[in-house]
C-alpha positions as YAML, in Angstrom:
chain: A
units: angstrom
residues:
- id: 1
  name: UNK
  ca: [0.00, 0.00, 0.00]
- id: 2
  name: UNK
  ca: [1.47, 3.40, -1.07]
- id: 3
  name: UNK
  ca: [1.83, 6.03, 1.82]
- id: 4
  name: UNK
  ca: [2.03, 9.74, 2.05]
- id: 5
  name: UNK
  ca: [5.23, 10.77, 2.44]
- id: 6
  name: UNK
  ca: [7.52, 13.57, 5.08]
- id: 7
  name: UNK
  ca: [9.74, 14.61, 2.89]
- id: 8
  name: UNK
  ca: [12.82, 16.59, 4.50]
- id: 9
  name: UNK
  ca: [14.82, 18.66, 1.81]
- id: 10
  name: UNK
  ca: [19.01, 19.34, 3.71]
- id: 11
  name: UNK
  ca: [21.77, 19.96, 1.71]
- id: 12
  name: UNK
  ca: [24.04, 17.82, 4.68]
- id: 13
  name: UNK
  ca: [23.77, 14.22, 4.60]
- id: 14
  name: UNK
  ca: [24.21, 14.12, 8.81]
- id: 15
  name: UNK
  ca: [21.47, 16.48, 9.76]
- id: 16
  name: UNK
  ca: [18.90, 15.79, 6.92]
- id: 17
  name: UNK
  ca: [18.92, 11.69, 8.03]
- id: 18
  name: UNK
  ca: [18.97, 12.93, 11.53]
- id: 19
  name: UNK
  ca: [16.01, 14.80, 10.73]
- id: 20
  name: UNK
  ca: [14.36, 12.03, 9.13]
- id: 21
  name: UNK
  ca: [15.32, 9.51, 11.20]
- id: 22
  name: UNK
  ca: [13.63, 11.25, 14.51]
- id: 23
  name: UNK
  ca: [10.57, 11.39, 12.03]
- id: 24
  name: UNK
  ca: [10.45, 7.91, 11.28]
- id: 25
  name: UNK
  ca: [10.65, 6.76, 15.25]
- id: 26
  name: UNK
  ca: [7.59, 9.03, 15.70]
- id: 27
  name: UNK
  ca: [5.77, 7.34, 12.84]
- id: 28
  name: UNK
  ca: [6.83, 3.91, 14.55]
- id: 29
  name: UNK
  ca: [5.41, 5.01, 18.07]
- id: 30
  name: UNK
  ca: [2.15, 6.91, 16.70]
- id: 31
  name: UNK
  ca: [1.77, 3.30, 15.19]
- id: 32
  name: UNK
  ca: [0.66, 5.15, 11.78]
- id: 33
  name: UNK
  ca: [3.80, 3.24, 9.58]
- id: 34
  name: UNK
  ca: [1.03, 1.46, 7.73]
- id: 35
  name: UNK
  ca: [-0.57, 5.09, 5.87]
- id: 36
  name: UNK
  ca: [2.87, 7.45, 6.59]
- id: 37
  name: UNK
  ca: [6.32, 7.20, 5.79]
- id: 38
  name: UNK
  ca: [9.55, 9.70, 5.72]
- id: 39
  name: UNK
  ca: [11.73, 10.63, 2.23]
- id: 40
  name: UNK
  ca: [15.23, 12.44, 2.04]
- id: 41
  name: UNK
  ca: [16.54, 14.14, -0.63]
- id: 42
  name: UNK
  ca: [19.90, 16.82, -1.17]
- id: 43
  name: UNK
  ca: [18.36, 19.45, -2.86]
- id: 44
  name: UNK
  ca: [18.04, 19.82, -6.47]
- id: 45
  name: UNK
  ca: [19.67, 22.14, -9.18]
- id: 46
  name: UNK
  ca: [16.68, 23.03, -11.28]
- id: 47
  name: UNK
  ca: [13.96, 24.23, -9.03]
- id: 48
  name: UNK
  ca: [11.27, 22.87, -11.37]
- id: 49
  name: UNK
  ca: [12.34, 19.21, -10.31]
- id: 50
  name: UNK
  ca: [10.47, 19.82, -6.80]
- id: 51
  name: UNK
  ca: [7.11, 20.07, -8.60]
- id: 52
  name: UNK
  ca: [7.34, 16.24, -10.40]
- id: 53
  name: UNK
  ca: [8.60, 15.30, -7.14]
- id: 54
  name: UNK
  ca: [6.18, 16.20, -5.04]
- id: 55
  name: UNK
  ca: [3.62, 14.48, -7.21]
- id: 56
  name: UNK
  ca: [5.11, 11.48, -8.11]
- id: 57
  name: UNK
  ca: [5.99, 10.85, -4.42]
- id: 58
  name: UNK
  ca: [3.09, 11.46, -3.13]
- id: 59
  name: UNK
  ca: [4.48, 13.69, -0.68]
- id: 60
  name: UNK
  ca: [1.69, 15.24, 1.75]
- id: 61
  name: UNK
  ca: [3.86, 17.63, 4.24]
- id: 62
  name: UNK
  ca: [7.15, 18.96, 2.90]
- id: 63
  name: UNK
  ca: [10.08, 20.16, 5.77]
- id: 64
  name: UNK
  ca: [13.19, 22.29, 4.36]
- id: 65
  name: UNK
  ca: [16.36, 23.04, 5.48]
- id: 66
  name: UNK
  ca: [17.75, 27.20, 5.18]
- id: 67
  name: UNK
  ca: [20.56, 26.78, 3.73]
- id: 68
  name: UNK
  ca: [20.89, 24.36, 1.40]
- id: 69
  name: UNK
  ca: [23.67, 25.34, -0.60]
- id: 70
  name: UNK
  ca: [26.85, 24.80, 2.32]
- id: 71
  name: UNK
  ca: [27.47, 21.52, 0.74]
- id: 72
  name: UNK
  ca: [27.96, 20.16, -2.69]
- id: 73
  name: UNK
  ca: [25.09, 17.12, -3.73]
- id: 74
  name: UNK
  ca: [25.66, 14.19, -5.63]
- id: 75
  name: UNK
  ca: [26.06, 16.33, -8.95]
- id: 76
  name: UNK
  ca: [29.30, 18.00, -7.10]
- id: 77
  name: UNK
  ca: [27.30, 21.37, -7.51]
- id: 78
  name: UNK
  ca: [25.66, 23.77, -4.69]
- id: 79
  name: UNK
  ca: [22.63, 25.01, -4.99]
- id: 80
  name: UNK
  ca: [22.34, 29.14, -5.40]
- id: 81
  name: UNK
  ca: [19.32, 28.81, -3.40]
- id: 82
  name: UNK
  ca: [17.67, 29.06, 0.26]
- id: 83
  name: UNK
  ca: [15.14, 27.21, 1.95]
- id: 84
  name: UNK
  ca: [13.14, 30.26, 2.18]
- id: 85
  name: UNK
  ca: [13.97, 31.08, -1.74]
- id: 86
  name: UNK
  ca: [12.09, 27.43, -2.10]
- id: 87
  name: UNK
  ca: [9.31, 27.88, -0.24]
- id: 88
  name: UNK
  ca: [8.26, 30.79, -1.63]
- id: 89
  name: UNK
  ca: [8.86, 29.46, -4.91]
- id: 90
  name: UNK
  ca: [6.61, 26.19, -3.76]
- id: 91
  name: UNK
  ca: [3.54, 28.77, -2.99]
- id: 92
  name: UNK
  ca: [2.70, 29.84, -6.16]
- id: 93
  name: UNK
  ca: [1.54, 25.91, -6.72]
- id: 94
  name: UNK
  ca: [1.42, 24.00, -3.63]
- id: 95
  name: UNK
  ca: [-0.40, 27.05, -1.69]
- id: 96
  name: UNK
  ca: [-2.02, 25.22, 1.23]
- id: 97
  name: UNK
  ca: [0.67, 22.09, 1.43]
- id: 98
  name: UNK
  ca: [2.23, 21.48, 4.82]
- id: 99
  name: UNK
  ca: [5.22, 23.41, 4.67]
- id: 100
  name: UNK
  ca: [7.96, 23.96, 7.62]
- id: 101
  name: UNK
  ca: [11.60, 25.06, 8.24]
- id: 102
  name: UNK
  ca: [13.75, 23.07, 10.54]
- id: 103
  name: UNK
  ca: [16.78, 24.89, 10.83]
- id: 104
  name: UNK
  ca: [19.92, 26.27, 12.75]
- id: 105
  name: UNK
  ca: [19.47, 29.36, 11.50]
- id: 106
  name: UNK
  ca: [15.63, 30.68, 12.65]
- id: 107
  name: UNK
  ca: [16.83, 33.95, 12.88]
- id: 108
  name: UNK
  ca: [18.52, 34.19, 9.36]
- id: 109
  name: UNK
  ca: [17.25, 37.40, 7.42]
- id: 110
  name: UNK
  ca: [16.11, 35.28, 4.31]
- id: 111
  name: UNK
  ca: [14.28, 32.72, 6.25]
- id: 112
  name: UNK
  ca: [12.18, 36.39, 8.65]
- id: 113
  name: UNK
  ca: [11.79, 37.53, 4.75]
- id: 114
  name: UNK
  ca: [9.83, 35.21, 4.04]
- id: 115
  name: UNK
  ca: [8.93, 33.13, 7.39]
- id: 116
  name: UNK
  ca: [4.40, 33.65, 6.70]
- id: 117
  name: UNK
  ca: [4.90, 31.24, 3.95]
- id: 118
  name: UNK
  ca: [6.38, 28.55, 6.17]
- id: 119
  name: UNK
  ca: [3.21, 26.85, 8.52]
- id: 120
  name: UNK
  ca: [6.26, 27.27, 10.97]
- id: 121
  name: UNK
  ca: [9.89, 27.34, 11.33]
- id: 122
  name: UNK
  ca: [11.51, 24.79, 14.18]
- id: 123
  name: UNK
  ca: [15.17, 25.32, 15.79]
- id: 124
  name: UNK
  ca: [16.66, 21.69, 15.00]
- id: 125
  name: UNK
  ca: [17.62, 20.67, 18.32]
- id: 126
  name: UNK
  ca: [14.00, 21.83, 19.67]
- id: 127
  name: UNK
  ca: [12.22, 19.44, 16.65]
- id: 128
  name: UNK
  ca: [14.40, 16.30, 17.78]
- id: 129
  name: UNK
  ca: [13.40, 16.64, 21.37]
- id: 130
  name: UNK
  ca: [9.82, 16.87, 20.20]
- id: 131
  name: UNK
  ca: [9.68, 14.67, 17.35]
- id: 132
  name: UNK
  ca: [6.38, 13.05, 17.92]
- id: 133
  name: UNK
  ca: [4.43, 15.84, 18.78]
- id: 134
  name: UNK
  ca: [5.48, 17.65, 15.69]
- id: 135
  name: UNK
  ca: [4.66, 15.17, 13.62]
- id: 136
  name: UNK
  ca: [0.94, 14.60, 15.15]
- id: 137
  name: UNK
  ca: [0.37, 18.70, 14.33]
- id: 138
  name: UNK
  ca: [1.58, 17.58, 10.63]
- id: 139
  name: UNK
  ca: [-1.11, 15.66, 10.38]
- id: 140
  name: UNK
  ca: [-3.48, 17.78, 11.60]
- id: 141
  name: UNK
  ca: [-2.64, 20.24, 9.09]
- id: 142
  name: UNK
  ca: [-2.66, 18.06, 6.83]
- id: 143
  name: UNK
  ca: [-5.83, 16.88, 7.61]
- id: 144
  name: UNK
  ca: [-7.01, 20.30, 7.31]
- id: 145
  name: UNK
  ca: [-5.53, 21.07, 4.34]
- id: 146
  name: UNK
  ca: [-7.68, 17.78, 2.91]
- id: 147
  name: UNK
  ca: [-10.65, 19.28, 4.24]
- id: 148
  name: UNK
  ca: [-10.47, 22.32, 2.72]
- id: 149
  name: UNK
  ca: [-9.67, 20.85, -0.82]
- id: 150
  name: UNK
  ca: [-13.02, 18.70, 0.18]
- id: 151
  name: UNK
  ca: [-15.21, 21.40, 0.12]
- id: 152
  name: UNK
  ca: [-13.57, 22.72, -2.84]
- id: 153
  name: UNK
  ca: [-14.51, 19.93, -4.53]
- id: 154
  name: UNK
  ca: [-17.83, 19.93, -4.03]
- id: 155
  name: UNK
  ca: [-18.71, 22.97, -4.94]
- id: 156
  name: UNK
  ca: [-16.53, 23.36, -8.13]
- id: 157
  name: UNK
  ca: [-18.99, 20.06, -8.96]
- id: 158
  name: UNK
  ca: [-22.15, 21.90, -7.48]
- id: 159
  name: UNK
  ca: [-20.98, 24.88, -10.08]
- id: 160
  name: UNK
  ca: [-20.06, 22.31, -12.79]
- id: 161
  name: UNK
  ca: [-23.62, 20.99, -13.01]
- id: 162
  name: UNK
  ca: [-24.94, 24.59, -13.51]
- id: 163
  name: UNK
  ca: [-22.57, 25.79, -15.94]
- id: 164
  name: UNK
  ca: [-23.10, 22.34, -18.04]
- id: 165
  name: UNK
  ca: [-27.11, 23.18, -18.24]
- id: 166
  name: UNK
  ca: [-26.31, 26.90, -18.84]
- id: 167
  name: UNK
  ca: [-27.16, 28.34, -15.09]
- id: 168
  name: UNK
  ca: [-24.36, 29.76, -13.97]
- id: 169
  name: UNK
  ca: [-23.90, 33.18, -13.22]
- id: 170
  name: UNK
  ca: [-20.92, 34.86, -14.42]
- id: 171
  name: UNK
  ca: [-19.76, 35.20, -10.79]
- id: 172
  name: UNK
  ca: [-20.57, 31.08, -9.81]
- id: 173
  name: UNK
  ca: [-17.62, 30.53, -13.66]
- id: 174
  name: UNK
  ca: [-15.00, 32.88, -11.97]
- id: 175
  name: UNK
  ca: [-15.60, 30.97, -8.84]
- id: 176
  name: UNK
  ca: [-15.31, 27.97, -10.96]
- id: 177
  name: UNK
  ca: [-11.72, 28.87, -12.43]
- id: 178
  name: UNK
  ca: [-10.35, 30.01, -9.12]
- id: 179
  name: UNK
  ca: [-11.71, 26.29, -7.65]
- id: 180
  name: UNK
  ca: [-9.96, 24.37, -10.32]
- id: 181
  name: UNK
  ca: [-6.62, 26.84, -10.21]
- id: 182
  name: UNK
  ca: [-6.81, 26.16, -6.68]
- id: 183
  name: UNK
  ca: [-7.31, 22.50, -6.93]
- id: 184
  name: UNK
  ca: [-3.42, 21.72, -8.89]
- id: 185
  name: UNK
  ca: [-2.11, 21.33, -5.74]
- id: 186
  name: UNK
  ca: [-1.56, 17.54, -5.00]
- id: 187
  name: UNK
  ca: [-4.04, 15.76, -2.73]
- id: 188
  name: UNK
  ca: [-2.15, 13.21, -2.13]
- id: 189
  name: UNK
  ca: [-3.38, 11.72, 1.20]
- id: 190
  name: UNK
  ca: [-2.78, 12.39, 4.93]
- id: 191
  name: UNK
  ca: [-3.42, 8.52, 5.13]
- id: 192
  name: UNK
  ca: [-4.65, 6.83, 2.25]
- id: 193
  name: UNK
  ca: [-7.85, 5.09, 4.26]
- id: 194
  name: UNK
  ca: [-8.91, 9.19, 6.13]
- id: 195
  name: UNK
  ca: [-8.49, 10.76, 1.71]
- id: 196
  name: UNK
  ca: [-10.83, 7.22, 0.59]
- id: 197
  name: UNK
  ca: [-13.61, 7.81, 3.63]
- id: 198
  name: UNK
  ca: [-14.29, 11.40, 2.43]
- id: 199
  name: UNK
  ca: [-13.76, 10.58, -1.18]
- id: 200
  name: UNK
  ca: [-16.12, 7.86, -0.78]
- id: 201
  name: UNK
  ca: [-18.27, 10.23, 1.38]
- id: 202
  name: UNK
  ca: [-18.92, 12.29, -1.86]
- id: 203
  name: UNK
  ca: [-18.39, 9.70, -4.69]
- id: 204
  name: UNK
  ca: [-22.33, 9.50, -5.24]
- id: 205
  name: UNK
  ca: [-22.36, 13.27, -5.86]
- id: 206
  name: UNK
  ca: [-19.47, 13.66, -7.91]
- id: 207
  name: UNK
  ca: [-20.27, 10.63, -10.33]
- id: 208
  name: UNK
  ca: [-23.98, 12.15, -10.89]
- id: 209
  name: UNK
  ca: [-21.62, 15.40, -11.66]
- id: 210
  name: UNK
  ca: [-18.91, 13.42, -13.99]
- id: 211
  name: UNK
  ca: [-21.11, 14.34, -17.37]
- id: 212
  name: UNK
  ca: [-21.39, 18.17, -15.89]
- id: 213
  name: UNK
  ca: [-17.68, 18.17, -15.22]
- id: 214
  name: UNK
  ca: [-16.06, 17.50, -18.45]
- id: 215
  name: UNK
  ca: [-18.94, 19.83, -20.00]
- id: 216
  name: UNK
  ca: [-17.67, 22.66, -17.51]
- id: 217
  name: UNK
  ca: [-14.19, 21.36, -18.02]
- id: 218
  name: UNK
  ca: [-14.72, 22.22, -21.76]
- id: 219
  name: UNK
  ca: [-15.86, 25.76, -20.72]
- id: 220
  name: UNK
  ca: [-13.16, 27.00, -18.90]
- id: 221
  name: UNK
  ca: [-10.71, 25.28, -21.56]
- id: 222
  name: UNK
  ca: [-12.29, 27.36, -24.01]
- id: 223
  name: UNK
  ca: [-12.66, 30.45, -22.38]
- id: 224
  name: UNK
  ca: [-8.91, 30.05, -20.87]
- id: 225
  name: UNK
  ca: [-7.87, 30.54, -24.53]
- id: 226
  name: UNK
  ca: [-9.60, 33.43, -25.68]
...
């Protein structure tokens, strides 16, 4: 069974798997190994590599280093990039993932610059000692970030219907476009089995909606190219 993924982003091979390895004891003793797992990775040259990355991993709640470009990765290159240069990067897609900043450096004038876009910034040593109760308010805000995709859902499908049998108003198809902007960002799970209950929750509604969809669908592809 596939699981959503921690994934912590560190430029130093010693504090990135200590990082990860103090996330993976808390996964063992919240006893959740069977829907969450950790994933470690030096950070990456191009910037648009994170993107594929995040989707293809499945990666639900995303923690980065400051900075990442001390040490040389496996390319023998450094990065000319922060953790808060990544982040705020990250936003302009992933806008309501799970992002924090574990770091040495809290008070660094990059990471202040741009510290709202972080869901919060840790001191290192202060995450380790704490490990499983940072983790459990990951998953809350993951859950909550779930949630609020949820009710996207349903009403960009509540919208669809109308715009398919020509009902919308012209404020219900802006709503409609800023929904399905909105809804790029991965939802990839906060446990596979809590995404499938509220997926199955509203799986009568949105397959009485499929046909209104791909009509709507057709809509705003139309009207995105004019």
């Amino acid at each position: 069974m596939k699981t959503t993924k921690i994934a912590v982003v560190d430029d130093r091979d010693d504090a990135r798997k200590m990082v990860a390895d103090v996330i993976e004891d808390a996964i063992i003793n919240l006893d959740i190994k069977n829907n969450w797992s950790v994933i470690e990775t030096t950070p990456f040259l191009n910037l648009g590599d994170y993107s594929k990355w995040i989707n293809n991993e499945q990666i639900g709640v995303l923690i980065l280093d400051e900075r990442l470009g001390e040490v040389p990765g496996t390319s023998g290159k450094s990065v000319n990039y922060k953790g808060s240069d990544l982040v705020n990067i990250l936003r302009t897609q992933f806008k309501g993932m799970p992002i924090y900043g574990v770091t040495s450096y809290p008070d660094d004038p990059s990471m202040q610059q741009h510290f709202a876009l972080f869901d919060e910034v840790m001191k290192r040593e202060d995450f380790s000692s704490k490990a499983s109760l940072y983790v459990e308010r990951f998953l809350r805000t993951y859950k909550n970030f779930l949630e609020s995709n949820e009710k996207e859902l349903t009403e960009l499908s509540m919208i669809s219907k109308r715009i398919a049998i020509g009902k919308a108003t012209t404020k219900q198809k802006k709503r409609a476009e800023a929904i399905q902007k909105n809804l790029e960002i991965p939802v990839t799970t906060i446990a596979l089995n809590s995404r499938k209950e509220w997926l199955d929750a509203y799986q009568e509604v949105i397959d009485s909606f499929k046909m209104a969809q791909k009509e709507a669908k057709r809509y705003l592809n139309q009207k995105n190219k004019k």
